[in-house]
CSV table of C-alpha atoms and ligand atoms in Angstrom, one decimal:
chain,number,residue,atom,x,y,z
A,1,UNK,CA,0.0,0.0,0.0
A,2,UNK,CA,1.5,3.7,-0.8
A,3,UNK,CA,1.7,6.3,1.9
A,4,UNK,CA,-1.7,7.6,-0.1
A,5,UNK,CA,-4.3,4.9,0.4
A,6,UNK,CA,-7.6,6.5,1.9
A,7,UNK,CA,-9.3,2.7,1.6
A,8,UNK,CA,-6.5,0.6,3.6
A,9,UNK,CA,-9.4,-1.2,5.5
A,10,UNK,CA,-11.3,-2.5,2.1
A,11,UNK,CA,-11.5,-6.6,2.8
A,12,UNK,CA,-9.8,-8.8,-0.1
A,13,UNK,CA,-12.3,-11.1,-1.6
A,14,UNK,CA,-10.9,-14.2,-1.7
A,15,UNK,CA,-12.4,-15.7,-5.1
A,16,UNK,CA,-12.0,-19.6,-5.8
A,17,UNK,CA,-8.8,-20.6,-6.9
A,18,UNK,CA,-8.3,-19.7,-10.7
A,19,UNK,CA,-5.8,-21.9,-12.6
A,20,UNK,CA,-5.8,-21.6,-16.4
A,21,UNK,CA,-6.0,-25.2,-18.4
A,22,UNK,CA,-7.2,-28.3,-18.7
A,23,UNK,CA,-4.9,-29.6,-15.6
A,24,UNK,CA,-7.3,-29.5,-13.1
A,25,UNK,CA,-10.9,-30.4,-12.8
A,26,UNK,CA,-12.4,-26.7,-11.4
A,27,UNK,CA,-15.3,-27.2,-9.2
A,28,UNK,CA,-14.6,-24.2,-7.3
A,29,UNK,CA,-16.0,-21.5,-9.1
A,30,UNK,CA,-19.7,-22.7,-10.2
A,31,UNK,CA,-19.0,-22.4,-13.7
A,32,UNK,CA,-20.6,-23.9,-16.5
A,33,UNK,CA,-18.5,-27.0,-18.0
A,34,UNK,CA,-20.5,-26.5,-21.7
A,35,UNK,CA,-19.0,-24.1,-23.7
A,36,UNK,CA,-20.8,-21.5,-25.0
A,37,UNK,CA,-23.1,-22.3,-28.0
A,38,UNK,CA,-21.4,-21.8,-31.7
A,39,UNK,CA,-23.2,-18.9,-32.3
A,40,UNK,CA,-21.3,-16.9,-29.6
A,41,UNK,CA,-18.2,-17.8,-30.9
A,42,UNK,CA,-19.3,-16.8,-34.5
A,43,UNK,CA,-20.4,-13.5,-33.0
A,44,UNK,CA,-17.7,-12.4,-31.0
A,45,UNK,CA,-15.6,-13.1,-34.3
A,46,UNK,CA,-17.4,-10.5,-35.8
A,47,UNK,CA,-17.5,-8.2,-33.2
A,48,UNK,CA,-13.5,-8.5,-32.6
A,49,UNK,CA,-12.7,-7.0,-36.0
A,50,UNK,CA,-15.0,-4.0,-34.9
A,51,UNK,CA,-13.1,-3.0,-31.7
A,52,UNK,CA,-12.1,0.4,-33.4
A,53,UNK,CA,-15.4,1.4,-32.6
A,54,UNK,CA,-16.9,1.9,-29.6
A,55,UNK,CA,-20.2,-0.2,-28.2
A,56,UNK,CA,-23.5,0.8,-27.7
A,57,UNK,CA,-23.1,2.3,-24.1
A,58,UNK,CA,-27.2,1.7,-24.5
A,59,UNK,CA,-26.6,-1.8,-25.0
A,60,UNK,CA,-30.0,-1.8,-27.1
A,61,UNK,CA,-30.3,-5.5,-29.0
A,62,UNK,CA,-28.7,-7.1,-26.0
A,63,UNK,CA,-31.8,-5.5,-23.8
A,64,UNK,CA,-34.5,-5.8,-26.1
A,65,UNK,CA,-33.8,-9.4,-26.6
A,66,UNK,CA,-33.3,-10.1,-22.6
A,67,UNK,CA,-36.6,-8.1,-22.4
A,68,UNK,CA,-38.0,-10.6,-25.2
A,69,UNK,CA,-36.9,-13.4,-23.4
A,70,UNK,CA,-38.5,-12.8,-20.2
A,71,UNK,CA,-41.4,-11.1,-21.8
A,72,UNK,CA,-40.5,-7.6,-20.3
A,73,UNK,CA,-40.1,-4.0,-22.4
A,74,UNK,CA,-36.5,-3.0,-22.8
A,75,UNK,CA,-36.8,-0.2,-19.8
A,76,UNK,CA,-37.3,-3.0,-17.4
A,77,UNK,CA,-33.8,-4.2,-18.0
A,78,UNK,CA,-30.5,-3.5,-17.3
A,79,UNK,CA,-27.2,-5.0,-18.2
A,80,UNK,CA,-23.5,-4.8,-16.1
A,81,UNK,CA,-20.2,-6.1,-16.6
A,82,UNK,CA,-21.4,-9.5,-14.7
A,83,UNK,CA,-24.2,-10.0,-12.2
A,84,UNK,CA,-21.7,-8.2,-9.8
A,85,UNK,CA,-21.5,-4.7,-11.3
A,86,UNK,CA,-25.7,-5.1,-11.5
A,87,UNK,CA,-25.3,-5.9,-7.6
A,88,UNK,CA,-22.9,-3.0,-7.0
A,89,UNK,CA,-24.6,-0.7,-9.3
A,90,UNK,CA,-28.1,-1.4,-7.3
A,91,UNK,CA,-26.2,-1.3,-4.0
A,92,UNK,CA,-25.2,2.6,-5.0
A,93,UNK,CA,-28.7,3.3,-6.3
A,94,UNK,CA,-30.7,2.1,-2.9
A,95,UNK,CA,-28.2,2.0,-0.4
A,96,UNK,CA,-25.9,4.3,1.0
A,97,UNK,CA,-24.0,4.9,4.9
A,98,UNK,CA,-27.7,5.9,6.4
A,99,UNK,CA,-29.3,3.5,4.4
A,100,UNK,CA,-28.0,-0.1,5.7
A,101,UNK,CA,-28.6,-3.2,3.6
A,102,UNK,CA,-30.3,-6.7,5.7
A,103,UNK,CA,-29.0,-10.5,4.0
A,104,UNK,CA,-28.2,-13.8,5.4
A,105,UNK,CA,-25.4,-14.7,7.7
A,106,UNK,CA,-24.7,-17.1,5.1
A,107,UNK,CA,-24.1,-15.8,2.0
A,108,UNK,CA,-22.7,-14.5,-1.3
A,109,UNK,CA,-19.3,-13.3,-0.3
A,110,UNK,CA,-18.9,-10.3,-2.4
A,111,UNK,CA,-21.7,-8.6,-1.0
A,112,UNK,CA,-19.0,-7.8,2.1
A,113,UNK,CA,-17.0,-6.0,0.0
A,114,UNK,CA,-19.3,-3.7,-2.5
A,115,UNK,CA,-21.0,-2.6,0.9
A,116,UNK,CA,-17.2,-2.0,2.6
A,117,UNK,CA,-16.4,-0.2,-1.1
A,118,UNK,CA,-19.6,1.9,-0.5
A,119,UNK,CA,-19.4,2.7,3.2
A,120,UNK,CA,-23.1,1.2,3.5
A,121,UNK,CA,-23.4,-0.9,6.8
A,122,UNK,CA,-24.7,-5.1,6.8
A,123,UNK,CA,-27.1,-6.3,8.8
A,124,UNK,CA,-27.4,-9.9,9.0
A,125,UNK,CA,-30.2,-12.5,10.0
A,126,UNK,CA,-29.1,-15.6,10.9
A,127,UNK,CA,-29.9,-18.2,8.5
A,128,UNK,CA,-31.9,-21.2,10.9
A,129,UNK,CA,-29.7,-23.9,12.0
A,130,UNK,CA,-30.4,-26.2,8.9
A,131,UNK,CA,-29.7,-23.7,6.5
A,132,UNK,CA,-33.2,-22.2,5.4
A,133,UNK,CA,-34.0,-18.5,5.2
A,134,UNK,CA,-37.1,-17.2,6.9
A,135,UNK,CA,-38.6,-14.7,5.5
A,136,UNK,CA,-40.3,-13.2,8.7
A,137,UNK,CA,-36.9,-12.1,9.5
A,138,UNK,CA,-37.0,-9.8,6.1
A,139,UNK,CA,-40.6,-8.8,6.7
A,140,UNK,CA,-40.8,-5.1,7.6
A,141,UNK,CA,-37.2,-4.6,7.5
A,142,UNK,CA,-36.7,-1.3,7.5
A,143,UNK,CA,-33.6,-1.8,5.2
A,144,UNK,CA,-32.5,-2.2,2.0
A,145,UNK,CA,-33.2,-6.1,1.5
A,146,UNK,CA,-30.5,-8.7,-0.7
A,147,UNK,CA,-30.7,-12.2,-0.9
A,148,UNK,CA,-29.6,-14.4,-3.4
A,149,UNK,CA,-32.4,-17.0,-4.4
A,150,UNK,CA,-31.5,-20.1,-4.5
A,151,UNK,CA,-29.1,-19.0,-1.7
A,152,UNK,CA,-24.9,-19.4,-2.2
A,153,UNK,CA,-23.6,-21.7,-0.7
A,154,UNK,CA,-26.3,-23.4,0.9
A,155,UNK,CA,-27.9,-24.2,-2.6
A,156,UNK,CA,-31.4,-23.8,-0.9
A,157,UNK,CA,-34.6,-22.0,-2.1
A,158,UNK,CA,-37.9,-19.9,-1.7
A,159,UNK,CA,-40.5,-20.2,-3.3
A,160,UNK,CA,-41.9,-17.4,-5.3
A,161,UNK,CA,-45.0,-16.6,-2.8
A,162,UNK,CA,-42.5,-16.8,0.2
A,163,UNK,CA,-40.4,-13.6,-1.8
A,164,UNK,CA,-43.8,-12.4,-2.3
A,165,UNK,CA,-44.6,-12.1,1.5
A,166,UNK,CA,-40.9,-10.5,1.9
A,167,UNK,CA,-41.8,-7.7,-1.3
A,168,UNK,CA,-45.0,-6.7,0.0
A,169,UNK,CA,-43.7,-6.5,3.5
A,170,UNK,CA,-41.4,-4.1,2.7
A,171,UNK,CA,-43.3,-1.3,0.5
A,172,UNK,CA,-40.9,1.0,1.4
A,173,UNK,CA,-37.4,-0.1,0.6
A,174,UNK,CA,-36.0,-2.0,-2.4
A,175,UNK,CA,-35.6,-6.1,-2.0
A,176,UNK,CA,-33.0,-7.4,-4.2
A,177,UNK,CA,-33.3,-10.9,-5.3
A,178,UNK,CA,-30.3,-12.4,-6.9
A,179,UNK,CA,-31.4,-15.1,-9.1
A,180,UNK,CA,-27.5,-16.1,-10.2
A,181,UNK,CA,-28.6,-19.5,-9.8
A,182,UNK,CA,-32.1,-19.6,-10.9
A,183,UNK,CA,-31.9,-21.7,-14.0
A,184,UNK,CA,-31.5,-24.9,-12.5
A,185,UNK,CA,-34.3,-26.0,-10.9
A,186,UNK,CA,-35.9,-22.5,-8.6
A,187,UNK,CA,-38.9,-20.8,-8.9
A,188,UNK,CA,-38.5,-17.6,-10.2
A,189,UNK,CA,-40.0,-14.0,-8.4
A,190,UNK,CA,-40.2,-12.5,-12.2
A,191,UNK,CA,-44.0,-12.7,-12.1
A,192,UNK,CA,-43.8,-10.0,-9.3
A,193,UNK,CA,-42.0,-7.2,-10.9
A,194,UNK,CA,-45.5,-6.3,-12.9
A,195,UNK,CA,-47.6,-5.7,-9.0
A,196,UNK,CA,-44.2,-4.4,-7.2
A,197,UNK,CA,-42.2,-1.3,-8.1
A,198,UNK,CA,-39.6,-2.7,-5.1
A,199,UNK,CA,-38.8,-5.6,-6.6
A,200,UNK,CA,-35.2,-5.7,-8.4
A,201,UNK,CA,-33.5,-9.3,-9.9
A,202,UNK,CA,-30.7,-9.7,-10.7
A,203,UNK,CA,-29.6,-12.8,-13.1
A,204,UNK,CA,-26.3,-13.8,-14.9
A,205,UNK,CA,-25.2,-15.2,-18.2
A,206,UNK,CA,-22.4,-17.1,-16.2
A,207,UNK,CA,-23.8,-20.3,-15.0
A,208,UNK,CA,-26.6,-21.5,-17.1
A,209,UNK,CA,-25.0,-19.9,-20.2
A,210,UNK,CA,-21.8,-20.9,-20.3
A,211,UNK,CA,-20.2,-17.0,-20.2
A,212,UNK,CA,-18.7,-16.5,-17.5
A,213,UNK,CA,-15.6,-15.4,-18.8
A,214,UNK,CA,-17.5,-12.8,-20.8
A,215,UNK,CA,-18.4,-10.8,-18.0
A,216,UNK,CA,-22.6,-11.0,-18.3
A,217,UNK,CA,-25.2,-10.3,-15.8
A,218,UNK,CA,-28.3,-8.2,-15.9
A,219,UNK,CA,-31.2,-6.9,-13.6
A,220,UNK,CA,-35.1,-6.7,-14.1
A,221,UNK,CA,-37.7,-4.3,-12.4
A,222,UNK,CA,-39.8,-2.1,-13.3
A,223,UNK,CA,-38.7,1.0,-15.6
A,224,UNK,CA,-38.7,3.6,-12.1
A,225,UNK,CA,-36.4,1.1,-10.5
A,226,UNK,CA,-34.4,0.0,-13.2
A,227,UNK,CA,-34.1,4.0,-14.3
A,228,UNK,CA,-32.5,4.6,-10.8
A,229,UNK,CA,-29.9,1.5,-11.2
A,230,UNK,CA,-29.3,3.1,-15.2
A,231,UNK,CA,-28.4,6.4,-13.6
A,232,UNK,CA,-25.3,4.9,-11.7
A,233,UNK,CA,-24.2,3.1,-14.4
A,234,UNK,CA,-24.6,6.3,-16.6
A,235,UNK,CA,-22.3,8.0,-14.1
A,236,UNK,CA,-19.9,5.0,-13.1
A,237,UNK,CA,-19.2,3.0,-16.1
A,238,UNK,CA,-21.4,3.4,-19.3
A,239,UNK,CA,-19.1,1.3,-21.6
A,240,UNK,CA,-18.7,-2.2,-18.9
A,241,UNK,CA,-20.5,-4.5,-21.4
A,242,UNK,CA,-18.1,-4.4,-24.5
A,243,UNK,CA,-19.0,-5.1,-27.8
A,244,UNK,CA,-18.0,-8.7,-28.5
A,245,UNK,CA,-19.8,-9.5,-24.8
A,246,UNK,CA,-23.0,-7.8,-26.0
A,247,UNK,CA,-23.3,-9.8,-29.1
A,248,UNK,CA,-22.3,-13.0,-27.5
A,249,UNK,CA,-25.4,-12.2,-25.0
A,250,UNK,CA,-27.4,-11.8,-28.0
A,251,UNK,CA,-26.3,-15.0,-29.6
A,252,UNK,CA,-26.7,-16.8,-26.8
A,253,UNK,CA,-30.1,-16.0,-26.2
A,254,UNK,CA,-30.8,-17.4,-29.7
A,255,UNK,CA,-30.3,-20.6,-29.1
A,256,UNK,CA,-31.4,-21.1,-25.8
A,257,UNK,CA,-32.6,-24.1,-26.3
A,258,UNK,CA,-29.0,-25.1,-26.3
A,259,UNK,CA,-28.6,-24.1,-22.2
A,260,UNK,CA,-31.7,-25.6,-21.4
A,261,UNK,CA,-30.7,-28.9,-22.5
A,262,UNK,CA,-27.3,-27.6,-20.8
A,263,UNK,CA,-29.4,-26.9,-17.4
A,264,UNK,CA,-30.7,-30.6,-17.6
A,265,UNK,CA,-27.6,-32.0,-18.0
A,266,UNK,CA,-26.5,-30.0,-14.7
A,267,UNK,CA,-29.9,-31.3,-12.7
A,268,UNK,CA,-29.3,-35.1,-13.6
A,269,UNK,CA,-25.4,-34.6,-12.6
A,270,UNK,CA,-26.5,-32.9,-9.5
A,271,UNK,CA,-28.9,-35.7,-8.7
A,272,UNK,CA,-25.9,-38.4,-9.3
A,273,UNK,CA,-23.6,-36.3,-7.0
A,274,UNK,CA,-25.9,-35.9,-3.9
A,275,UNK,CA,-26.4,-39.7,-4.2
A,276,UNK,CA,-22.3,-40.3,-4.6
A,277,UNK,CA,-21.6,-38.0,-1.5
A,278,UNK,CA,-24.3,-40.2,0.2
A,279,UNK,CA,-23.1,-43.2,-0.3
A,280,UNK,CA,-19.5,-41.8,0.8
A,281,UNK,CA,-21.4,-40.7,4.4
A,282,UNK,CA,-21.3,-36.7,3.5
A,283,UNK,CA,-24.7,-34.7,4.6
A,284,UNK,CA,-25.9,-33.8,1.7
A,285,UNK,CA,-28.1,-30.6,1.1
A,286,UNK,CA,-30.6,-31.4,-1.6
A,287,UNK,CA,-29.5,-28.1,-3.8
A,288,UNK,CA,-31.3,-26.0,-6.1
A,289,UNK,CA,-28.2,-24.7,-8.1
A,290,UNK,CA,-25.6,-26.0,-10.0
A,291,UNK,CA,-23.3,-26.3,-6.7
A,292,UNK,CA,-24.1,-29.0,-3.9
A,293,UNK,CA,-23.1,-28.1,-0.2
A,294,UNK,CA,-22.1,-31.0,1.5
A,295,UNK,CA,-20.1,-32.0,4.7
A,296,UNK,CA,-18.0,-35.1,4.7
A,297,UNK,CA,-17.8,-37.3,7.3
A,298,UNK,CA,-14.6,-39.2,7.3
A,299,UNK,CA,-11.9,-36.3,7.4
A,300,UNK,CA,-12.4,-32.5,7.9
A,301,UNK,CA,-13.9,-30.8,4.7
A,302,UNK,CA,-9.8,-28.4,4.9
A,303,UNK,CA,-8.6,-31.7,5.0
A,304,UNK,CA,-10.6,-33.6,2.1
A,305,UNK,CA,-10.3,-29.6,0.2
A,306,UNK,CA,-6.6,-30.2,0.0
A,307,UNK,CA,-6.4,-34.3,-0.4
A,308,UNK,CA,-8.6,-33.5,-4.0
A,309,UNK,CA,-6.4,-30.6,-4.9
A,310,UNK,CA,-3.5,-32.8,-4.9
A,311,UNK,CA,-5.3,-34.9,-7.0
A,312,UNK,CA,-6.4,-32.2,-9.7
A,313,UNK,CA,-9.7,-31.5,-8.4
A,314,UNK,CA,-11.1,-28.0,-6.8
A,315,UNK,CA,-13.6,-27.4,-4.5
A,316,UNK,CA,-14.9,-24.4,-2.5
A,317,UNK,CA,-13.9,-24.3,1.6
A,318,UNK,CA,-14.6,-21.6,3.7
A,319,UNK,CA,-12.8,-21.2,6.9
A,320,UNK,CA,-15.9,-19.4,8.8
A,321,UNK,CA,-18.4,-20.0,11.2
A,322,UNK,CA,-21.1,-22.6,10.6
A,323,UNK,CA,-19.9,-23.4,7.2
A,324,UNK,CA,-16.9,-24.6,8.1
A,325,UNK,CA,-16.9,-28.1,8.2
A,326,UNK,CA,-18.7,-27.9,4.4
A,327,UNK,CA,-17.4,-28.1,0.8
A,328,UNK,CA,-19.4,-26.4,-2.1
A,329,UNK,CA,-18.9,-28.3,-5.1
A,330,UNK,CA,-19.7,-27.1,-8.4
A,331,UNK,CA,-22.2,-30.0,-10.3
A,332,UNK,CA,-20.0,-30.3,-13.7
A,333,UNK,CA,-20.1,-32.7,-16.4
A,334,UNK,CA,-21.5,-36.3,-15.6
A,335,UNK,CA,-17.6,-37.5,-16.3
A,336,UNK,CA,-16.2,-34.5,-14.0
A,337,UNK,CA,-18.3,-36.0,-11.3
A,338,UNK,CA,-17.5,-39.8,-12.0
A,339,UNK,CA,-13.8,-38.4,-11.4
A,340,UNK,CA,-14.8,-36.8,-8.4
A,341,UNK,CA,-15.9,-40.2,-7.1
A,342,UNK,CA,-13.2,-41.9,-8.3
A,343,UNK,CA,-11.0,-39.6,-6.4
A,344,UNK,CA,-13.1,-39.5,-2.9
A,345,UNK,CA,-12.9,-43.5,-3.3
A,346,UNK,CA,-9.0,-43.3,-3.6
A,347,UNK,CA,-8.8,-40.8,-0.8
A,348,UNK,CA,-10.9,-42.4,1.9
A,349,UNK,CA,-9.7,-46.1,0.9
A,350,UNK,CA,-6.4,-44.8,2.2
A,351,UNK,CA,-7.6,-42.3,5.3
B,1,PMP,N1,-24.4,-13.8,-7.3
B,1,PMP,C1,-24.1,-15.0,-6.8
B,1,PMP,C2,-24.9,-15.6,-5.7
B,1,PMP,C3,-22.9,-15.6,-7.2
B,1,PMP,O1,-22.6,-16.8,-6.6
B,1,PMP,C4,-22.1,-15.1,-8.2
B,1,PMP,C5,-20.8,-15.7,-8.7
B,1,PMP,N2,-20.2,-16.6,-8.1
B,1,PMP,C6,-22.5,-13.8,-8.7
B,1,PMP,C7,-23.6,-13.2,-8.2
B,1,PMP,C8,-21.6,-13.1,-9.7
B,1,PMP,O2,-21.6,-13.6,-10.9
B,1,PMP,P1,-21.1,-12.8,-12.2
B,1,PMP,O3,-20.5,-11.5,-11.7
B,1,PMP,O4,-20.2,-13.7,-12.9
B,1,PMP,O5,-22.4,-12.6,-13.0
């Protein structure tokens, strides 16, 4: 740090572990193991010898056909480099130090930091000892409300009237639902943005769409909301969705019938994992997203985190409170997951 810092107290966020390859089997980061369909790669091609130019800071075919695919107009949506400048965008439009922000003890981890880079204080409510989320606790909050839905790590959801009972119990402040994770197998809230002007959702193209590399997340609301988070990014960063990731959106959403297929692929390999971890004695959290949260029995989950590391294969620990004795494991291919069995066999045969 130089002698001029004026942030020296900002918190590192400590992302998965990122190795570049085909070395290692990453099931540490909840990424998709499907590339993207051909028709991104045809249209980033395109895009790449236009880079002279600059993008449409308006991002207008990418929104309208977001807005078509949800059956929204194109005010109701807005786009961010990644579901975590949409976050930290709505973060600066509806929070601020006087304005505090309420979300699980249990959570996203970045959320920590956009509040600590905004100065806007976290209250927390402690998820219940198996993991759920009640929603009484975010009833009449008083405060900005955040929650991812299905919930990271825990892989657990609520259902759509159970956000409902959270929205209208909070007519005064904004609730944030972060639907990262939504695609594979959770009930969405969309229904709700027409009957509440609180509502904002937030959804990537990282998971179910294969693009996480392309930097792709955008939020839905309606247009007063989503005119509030616009103003930020106008001020902030008006350019964050570059051309070749705005066409690859685009593309992508063309052939979505390409990551729904995708998404059931993910839901039978998630079925075949909580079963495998079963059989190995792990308690198993019957997961909503493409993660499963699991704690093993046999060896501590820093132990077992390390054993598969030396073995090629990455998984998510947190040192922390409650969660510690858990591994999140990203639900990849059916063959990533057979080697993943393969490798927990090996590990505990010889503990
Ligand atoms: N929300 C949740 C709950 C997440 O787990 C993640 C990524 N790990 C994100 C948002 C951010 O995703 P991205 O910025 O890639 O869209």
């Amino acid at each position: 740090m130089s002698r001029f810092s004026l942030r020296p107290n900002l918190p590192a966020y400590v992302p998965g572990e990122h190795v570049e390859g085909d070395g290692y089997i990453r099931l540490n980061t909840n990424e998709s193991p499907f590339s993207p369909s051909p028709g991104v790669a045809a249209a980033v091609a395109r895009e790449a010898g236009r880079l002279n130019d600059y993008n449409d800071p308006d991002c207008t075919a990418l929104r309208a056909a977001i807005a078509g695919l949800h059956g929204l107009a194109a005010d109701q949506v807005t786009v961010g480099n990644g579901s975590d400048e949409v976050l930290y965008f709505a973060f600066m439009a509806f929070a601020d130090a006087a304005h505090p922000i309420l979300l699980p003890d249990i959570t996203y981890g970045y959320y920590d930091l956009f509040a600590a880079a905004q100065g806007i204080p976290l209250c927390r409510a402690p998820l219940r000892a198996d993991f759920t989320l009640d929603p009484a606790d975010y009833v009449r909050a008083g405060k900005t409300v955040l929650f991812p839905n299905p919930n990271a790590p825990t892989g657990l959801a609520l259902s759509a009237a159970q956000i409902e009972e959270i929205v209208r119990g909070n007519p005064q402040n904004v609730v944030i639902v972060d639907e990262a994770y939504i695609d594979f197998g959770g009930e969405s809230c969309l229904p709700l943005i027409a009957r509440y002007d609180n509502l904002l959702i937030v959804r990537t193209f990282s998971k179910s769409r294969s693009l996480a590399g392309a930097r792709l997340g955008y939020g839905m609301g309606q247009a007063s909301l989503i005119a509030d988070v616009e103003t930020v990014r106008n001020a902030v960063n008006l350019y964050s969705v570059n051309r070749m990731t705005q066409a690859a959106g685009v593309a992508a959403i063309e052939e979505d019938d390409y990551y729904r297929e995708n998404c059931r692929k993910i839901i039978a390999a998630r079925a075949y994992t909580t079963d495998m971890l079963r059989a190995h004695g792990f308690d198993v959290i019957d997961s909503l997203g493409n993660f499963v949260f699991a704690r093993p029995r046999a060896m501590s989950a820093a132990h077992l985190t390390r054993e598969l590391a030396a073995r090629g294969i990455l998984v998510r620990h947190w040192e922390k409170a409650r969660i510690g004795d858990y591994l999140r494991i990203t639900v990849g291919s059916m063959q990533q997951m057979q080697a993943l069995d393969a490798a927990i066999e090996m590990i505990f045969g010889r503990a």
